Coordinates of C-alpha atoms in Angstrom, one line a residue:
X1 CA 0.0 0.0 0.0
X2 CA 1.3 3.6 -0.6
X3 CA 2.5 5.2 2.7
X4 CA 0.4 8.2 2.4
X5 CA -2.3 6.1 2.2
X6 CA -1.6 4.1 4.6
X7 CA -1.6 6.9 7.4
X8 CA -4.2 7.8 5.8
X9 CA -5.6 4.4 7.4
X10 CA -4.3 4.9 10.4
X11 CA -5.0 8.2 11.0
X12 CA -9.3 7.1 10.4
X13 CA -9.3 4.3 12.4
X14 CA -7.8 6.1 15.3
X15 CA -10.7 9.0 14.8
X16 CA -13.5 6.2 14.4
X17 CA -12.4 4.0 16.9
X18 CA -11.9 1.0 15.1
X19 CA -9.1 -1.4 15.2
X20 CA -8.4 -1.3 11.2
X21 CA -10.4 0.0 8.3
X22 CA -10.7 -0.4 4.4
X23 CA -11.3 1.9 1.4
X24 CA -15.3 2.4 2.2
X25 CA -14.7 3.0 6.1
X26 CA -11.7 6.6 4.3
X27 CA -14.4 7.1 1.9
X28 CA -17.8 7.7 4.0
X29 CA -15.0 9.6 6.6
X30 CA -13.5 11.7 4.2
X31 CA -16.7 12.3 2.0
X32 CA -15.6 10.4 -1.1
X33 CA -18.3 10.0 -3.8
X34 CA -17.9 6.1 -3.8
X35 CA -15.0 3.9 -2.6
X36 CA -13.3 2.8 -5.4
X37 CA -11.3 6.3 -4.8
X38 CA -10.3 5.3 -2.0
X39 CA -9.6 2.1 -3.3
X40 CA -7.1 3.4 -6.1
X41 CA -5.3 5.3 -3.9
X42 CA -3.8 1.9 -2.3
X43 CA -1.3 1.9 -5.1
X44 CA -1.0 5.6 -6.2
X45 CA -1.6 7.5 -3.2
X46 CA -4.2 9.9 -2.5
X47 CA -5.4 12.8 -5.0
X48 CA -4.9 16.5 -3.6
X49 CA -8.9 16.2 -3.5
X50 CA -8.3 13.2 -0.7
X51 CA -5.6 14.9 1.0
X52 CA -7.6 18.1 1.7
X53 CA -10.7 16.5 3.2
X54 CA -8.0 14.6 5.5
X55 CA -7.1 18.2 6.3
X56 CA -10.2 19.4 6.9
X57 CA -10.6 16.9 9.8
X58 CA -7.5 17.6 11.5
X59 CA -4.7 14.8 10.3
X60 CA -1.4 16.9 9.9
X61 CA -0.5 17.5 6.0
X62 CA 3.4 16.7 7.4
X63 CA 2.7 13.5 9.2
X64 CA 0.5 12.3 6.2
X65 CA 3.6 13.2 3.7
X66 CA 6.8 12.3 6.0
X67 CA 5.4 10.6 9.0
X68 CA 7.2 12.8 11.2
X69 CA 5.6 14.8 13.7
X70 CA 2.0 14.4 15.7
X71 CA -0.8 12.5 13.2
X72 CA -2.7 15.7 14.1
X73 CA -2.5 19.1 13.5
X74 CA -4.5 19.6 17.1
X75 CA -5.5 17.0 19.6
X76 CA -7.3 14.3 18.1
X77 CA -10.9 14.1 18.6
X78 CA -12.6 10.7 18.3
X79 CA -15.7 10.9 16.5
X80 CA -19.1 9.8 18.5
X81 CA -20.9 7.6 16.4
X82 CA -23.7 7.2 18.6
X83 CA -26.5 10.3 17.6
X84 CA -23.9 12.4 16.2
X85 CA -25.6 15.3 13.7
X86 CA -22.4 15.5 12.1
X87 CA -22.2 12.1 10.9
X88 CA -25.9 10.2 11.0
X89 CA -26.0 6.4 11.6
X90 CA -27.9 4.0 9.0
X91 CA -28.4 0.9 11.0
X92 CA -28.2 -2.7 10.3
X93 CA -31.5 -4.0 10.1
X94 CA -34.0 -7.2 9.3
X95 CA -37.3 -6.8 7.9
X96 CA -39.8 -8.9 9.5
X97 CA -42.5 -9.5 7.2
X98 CA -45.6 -11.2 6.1
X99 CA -47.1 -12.5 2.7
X100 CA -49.9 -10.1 2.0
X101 CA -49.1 -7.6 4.6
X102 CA -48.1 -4.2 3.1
X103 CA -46.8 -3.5 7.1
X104 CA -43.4 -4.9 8.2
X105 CA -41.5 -4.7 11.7
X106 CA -37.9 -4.0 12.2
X107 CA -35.2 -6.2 14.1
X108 CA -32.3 -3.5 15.0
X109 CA -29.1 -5.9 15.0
X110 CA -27.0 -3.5 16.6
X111 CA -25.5 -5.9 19.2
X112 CA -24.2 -8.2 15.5
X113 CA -23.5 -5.7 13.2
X114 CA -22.0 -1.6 13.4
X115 CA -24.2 0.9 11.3
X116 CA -22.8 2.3 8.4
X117 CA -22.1 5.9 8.7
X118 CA -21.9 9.0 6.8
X119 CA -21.3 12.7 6.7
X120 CA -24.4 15.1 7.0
X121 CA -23.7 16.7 3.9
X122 CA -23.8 12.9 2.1
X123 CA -27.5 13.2 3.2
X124 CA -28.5 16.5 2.4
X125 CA -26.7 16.0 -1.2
X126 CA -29.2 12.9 -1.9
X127 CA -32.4 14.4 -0.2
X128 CA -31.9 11.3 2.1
X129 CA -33.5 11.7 5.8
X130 CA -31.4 9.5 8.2
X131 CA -34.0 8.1 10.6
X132 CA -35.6 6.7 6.8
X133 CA -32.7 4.6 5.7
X134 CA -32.0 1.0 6.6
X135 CA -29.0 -1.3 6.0
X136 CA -29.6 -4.8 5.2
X137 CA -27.6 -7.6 3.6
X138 CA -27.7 -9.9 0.2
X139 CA -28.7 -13.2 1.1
X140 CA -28.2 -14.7 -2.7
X141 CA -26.4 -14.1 -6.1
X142 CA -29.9 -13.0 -8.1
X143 CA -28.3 -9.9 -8.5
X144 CA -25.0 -10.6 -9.8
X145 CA -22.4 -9.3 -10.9
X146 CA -24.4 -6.0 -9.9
X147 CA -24.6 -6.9 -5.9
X148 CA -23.1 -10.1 -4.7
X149 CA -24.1 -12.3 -1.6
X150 CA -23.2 -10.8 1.8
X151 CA -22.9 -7.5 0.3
X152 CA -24.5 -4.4 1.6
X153 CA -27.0 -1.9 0.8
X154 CA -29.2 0.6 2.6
X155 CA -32.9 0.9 1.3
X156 CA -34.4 4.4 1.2
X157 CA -37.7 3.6 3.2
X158 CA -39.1 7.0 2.1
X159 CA -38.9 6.0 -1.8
X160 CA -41.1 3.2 -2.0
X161 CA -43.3 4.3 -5.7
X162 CA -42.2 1.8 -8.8
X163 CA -39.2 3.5 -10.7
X164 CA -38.6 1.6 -14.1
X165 CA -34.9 0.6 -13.7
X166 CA -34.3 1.2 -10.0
X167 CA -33.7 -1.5 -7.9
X168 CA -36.1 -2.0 -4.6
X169 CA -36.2 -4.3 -1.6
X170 CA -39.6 -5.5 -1.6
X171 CA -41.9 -7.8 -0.1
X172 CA -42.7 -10.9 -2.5
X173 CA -44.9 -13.6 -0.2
X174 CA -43.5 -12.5 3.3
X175 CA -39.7 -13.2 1.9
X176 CA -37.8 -9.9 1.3
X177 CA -36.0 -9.5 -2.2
X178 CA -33.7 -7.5 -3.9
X179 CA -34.9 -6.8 -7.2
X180 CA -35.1 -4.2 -10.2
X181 CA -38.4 -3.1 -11.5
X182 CA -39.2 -3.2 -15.1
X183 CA -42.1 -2.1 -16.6
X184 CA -43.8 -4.3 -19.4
X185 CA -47.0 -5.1 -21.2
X186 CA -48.1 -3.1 -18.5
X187 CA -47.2 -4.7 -15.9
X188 CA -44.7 -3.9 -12.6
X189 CA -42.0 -7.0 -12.8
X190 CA -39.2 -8.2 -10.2
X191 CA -36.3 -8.8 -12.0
X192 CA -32.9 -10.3 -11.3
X193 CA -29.6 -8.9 -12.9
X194 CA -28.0 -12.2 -12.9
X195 CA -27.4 -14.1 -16.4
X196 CA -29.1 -17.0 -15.5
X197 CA -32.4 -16.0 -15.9
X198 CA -34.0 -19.8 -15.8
X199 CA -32.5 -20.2 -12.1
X200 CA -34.0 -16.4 -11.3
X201 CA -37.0 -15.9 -13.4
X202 CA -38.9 -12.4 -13.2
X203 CA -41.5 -12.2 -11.1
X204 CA -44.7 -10.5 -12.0
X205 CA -45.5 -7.6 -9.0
X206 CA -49.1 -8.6 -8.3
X207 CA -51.0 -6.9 -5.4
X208 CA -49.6 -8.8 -2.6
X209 CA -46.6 -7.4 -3.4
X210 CA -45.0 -4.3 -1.5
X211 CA -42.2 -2.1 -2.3
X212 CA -40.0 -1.5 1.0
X213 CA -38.2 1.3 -0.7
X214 CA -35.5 1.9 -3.3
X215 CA -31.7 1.0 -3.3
X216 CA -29.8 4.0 -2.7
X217 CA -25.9 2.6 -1.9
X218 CA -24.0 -0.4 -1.9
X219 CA -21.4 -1.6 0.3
X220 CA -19.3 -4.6 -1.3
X221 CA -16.1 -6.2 -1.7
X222 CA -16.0 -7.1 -4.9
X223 CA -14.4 -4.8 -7.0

């Protein structure tokens, strides 16, 4: 890894309190548009864009170049995660449904799993209210190579009207799945992205189905 970069590392997990952290942990701190950034600089370094957001939240231009010196320009201050207005928490989350219920309950797993955090301005950009966003994870490959099993994404509870193209969590007989709409012979239809369309047919939205809301980010490993 490039050296800048990595104090770059260092210099976020120490802030966010974690013991190590990977190119989507620098981007939400920093206020990157998407991780991959983040994830280039780990043989290039980081662009002057990077290096003044690290800047703007204290970590010392001379450490990050030389290593010399305090990792701070002032005294670090850990960041709260814990109903911070600064930096909004999108928590990790099952859906507890029912076939034929357009209601759902929520199961915080907050003890299993850390929320996934952002800046304010991340929110405001997007028109995103906080305390409507939930994080869940892929259970299957129907929506490969676009979102992978085990990967990530937070559903915008707030957006939940049929947008041709978008991809929504939804309700489908009290299972939820992760799906892009299509519109066709007009009809609403679940569709996965994966190839194998035999092994994960689309799925007519009849009315027992219910849109949880829309897709609006995607945390993965796979690059």
């Amino acid at each position: 890894m490039h050296p800048v970069t990595e104090r770059i590392h260092q210099a976020v997990a120490t802030l966010t309190g974690k013991s190590s952290v990977g190119p989507t942990d620098v981007s939400q701190f920093l206020g990157l548009a998407n991780s991959q950034t983040a994830k280039n600089w780990e043989s290039r370094g980081p662009s002057s864009e990077g290096l003044v957001a690290a800047a703007e939240r204290g970590i010392s231009m001379r450490w990050l170049r030389s290593g010399e010196g305090s990792m701070f320009s002032g005294p670090p201050q850990a960041i709260d995660l814990d109903n911070n207005p600064d930096y909004p928490a999108v928590r990790r989350v099952k859906f507890k449904l029912s076939a034929g219920a357009s209601g759902y309950g929520i199961e915080y797993l907050d003890e299993e799993a850390q929320p996934i955090v952002f800046r304010k301005d991340w929110f405001s950009a997007n028109g995103y209210r906080a305390e409507k966003l939930l994080a869940v994870r892929i259970a299957n490959g129907s929506m490969e190579p676009g979102l992978y099993d085990g990967d990530i994404v937070v559903v915008n509870t707030e957006q939940d009207q049929p947008k041709d193209g978008a991809v929504f969590a939804a309700n489908y007989e009290g299972e939820m799945v992760i799906k892009r709409l299509q519109r066709d012979a007009g009809e609403w239809w679940l569709c996965s992205d994966n190839p194998d369309q035999r092994r994960y047919p689309r799925k007519v939205c009849h009315e027992g189905v219910f849109l949880l809301g829309q897709i609006v980010y995607k945390q993965s490993s796979h690059i």
